[in-house]
Short mmCIF file of N, CA and C in Angstrom, two decimals:
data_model
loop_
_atom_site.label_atom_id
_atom_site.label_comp_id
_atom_site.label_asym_id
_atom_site.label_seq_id
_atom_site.Cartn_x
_atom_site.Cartn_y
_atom_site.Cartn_z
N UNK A 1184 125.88 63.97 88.66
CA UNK A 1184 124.77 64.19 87.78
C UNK A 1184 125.15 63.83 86.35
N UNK A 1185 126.41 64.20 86.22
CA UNK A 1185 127.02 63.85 84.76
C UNK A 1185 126.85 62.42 84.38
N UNK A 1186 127.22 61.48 85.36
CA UNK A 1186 127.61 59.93 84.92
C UNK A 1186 126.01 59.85 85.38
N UNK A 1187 125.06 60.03 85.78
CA UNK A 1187 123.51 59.17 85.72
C UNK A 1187 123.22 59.68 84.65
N UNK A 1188 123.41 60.89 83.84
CA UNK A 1188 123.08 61.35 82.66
C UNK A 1188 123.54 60.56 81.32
N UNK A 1189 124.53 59.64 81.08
CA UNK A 1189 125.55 58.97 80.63
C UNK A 1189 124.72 57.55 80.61
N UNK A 1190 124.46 57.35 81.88
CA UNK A 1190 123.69 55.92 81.51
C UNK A 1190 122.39 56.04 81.05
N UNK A 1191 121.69 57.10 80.81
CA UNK A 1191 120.31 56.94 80.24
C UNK A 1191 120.84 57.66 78.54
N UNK A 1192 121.61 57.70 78.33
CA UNK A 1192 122.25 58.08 76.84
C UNK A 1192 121.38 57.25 76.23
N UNK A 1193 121.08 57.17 74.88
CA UNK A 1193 120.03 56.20 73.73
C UNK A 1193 121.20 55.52 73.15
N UNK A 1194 120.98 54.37 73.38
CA UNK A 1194 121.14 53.34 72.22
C UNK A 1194 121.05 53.49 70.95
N UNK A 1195 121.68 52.43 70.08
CA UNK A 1195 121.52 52.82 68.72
C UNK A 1195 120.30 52.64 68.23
N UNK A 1196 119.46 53.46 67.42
CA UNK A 1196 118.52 52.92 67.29
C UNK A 1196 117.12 53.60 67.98
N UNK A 1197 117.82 54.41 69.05
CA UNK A 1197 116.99 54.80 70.09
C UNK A 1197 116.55 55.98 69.96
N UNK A 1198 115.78 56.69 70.47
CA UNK A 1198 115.37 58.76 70.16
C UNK A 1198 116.32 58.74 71.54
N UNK A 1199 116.53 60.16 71.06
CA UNK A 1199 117.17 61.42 73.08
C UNK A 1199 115.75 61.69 73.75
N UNK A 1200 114.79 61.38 72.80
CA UNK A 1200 113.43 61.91 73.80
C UNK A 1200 112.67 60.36 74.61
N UNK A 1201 113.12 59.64 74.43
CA UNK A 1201 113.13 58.16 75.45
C UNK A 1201 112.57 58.28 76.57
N UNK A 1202 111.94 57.48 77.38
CA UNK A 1202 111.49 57.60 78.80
C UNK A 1202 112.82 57.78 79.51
N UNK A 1203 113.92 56.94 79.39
CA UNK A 1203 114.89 57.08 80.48
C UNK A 1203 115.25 58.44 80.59
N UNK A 1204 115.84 59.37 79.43
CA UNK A 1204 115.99 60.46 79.89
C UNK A 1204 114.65 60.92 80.79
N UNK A 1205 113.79 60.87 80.07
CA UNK A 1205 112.51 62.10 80.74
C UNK A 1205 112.98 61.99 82.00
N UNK A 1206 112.54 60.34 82.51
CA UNK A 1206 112.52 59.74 84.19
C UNK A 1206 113.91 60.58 84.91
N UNK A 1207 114.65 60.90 84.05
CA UNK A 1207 116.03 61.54 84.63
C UNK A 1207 115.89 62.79 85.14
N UNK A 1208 114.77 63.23 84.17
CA UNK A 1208 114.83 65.11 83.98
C UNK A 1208 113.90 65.33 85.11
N UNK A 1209 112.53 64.09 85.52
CA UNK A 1209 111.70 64.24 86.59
C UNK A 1209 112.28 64.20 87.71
N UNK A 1210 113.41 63.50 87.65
CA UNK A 1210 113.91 62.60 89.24
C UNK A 1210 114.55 64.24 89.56
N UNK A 1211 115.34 64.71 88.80
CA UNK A 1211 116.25 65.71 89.12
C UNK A 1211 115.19 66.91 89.44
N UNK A 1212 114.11 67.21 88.77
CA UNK A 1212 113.41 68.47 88.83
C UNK A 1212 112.31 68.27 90.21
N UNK A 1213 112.12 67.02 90.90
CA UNK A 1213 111.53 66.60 91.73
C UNK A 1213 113.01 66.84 92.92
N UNK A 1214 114.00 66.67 92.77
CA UNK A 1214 115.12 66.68 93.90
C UNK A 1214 115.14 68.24 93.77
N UNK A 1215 115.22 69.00 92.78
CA UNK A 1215 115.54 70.54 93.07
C UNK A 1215 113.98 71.15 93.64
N UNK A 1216 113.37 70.98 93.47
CA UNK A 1216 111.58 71.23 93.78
C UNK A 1216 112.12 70.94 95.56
N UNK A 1217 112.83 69.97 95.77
CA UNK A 1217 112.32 69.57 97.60
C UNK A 1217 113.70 70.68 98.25
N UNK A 1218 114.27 71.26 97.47
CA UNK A 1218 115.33 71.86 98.05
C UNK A 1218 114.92 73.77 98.42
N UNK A 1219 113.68 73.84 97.69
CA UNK A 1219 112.91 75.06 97.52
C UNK A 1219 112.27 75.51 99.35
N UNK A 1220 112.52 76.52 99.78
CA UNK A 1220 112.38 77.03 100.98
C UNK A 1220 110.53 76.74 101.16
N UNK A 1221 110.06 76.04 101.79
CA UNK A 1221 108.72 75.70 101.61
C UNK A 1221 107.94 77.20 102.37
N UNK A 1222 106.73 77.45 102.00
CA UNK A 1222 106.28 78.84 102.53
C UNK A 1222 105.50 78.53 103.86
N UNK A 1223 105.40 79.72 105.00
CA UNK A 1223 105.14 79.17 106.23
C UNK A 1223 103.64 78.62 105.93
N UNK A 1224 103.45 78.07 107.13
CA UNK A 1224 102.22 77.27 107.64
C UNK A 1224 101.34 78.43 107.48
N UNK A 1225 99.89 77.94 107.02
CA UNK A 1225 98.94 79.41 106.75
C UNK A 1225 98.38 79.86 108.36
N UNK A 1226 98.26 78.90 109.36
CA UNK A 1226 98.11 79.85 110.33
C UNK A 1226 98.89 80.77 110.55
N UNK A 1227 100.48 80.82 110.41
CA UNK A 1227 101.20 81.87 110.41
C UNK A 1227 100.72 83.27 109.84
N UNK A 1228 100.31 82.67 108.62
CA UNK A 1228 99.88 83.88 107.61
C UNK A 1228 98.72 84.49 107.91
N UNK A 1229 97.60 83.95 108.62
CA UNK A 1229 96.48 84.25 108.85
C UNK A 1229 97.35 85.37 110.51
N UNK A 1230 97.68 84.73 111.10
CA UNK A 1230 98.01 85.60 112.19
C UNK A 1230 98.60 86.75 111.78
N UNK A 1231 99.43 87.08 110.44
CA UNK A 1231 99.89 88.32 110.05
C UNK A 1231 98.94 88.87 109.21
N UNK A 1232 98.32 88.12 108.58
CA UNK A 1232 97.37 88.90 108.34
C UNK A 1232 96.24 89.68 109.39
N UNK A 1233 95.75 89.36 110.28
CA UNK A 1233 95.18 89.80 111.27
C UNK A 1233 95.82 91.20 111.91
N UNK A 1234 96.94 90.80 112.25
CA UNK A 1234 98.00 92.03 112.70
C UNK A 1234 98.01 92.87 112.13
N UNK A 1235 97.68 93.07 110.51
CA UNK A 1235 98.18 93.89 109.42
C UNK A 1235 96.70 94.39 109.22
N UNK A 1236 95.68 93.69 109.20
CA UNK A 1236 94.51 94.63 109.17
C UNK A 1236 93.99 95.45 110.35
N UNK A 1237 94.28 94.89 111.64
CA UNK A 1237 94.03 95.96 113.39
C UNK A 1237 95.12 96.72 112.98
N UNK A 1238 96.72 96.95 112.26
CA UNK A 1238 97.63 97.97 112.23
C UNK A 1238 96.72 99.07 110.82
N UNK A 1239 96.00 98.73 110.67
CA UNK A 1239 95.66 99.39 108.90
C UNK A 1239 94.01 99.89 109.72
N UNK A 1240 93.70 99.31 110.48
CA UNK A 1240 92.15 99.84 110.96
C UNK A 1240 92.88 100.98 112.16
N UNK A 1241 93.48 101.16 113.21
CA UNK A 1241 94.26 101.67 114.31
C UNK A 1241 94.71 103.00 112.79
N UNK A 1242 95.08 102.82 111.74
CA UNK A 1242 95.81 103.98 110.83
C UNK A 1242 95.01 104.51 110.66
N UNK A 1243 93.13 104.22 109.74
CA UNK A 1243 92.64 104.77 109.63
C UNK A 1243 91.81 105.49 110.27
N UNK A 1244 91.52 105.04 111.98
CA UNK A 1244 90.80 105.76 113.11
C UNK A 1244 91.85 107.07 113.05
N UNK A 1245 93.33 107.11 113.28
CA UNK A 1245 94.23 108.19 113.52
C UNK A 1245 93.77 109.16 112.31
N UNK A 1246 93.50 108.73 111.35
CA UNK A 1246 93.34 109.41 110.02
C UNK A 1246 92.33 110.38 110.06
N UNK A 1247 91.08 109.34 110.80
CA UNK A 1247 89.96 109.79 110.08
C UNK A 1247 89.48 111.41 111.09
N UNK A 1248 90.51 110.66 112.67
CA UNK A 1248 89.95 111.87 113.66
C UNK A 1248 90.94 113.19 113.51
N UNK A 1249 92.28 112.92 112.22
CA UNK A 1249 92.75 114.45 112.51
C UNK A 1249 92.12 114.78 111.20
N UNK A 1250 91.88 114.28 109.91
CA UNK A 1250 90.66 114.59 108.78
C UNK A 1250 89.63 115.68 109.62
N UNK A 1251 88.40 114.85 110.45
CA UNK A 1251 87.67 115.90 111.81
C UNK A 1251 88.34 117.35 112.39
N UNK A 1252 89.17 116.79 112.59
CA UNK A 1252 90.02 117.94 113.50
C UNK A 1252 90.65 119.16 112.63
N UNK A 1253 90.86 118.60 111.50
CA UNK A 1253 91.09 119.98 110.41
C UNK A 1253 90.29 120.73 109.51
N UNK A 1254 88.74 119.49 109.39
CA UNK A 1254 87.91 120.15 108.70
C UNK A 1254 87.21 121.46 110.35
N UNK A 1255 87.46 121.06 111.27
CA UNK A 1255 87.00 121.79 112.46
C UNK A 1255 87.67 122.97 112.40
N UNK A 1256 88.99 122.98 112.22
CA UNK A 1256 89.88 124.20 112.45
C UNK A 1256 89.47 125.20 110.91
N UNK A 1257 89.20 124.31 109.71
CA UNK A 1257 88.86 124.98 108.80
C UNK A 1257 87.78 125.94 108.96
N UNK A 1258 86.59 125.29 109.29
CA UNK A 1258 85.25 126.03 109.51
C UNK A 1258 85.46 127.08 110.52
N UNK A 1259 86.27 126.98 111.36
CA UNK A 1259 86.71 128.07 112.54
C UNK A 1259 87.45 129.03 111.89
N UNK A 1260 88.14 128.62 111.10
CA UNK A 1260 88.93 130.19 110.43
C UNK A 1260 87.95 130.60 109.32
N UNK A 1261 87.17 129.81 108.67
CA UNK A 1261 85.67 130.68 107.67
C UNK A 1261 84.79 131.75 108.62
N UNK A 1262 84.96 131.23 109.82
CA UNK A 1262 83.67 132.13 110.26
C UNK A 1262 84.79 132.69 110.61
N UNK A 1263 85.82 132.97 111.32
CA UNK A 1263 86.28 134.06 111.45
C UNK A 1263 87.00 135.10 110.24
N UNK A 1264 86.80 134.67 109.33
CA UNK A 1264 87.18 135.23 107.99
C UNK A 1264 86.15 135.99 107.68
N UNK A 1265 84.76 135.24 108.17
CA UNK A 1265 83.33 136.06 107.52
C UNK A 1265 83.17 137.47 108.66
N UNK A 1266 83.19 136.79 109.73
CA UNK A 1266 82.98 138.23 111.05
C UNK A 1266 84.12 139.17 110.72
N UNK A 1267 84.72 139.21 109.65
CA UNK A 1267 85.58 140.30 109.87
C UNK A 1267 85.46 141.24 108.36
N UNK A 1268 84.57 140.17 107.41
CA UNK A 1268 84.29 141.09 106.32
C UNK A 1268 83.21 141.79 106.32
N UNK A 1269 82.62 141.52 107.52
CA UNK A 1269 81.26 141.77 107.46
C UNK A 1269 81.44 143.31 107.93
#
């Protein structure tokens, strides 16, 4: 990387901000860009996504029927709280 850096050096006469460098700084930032772990295929993602909303709907049925089940046990100990002050 050192010696391709070396040959786009400026001439006398020349700026450091030159096309050759730029073309240098693209070539290299285009070679580190293809070395980047690419992200899966979106059907993948769509299939986890799917999974993750039936695991999150399946949570909230469990939720919602012991929510039921305790407001039930609640109202069962009111009335038996009331038949006994009475």
């Amino acid at each position: 990387m050192f010696l391709s850096v070396l040959t786009h050096l400026p001439q006398r006469g020349e700026e450091w901000g030159g096309g050759g460098l730029q073309q240098h700084d693209r070539d290299q930032s285009m070679g580190w860009e293809a070395s980047l772990p690419r992200p899966p295929p979106q059907r993948g993602r769509a299939r986890r996504a799917q999974q993750q909303v039936l695991s999150l709907q399946a949570e909230n049925q469990s939720l919602q029927l012991h929510l039921e089940d305790t407001q039930r046990h609640c109202r069962q100990l009111e009335d038996t709280a009331r038949t006994h002050t009475q």
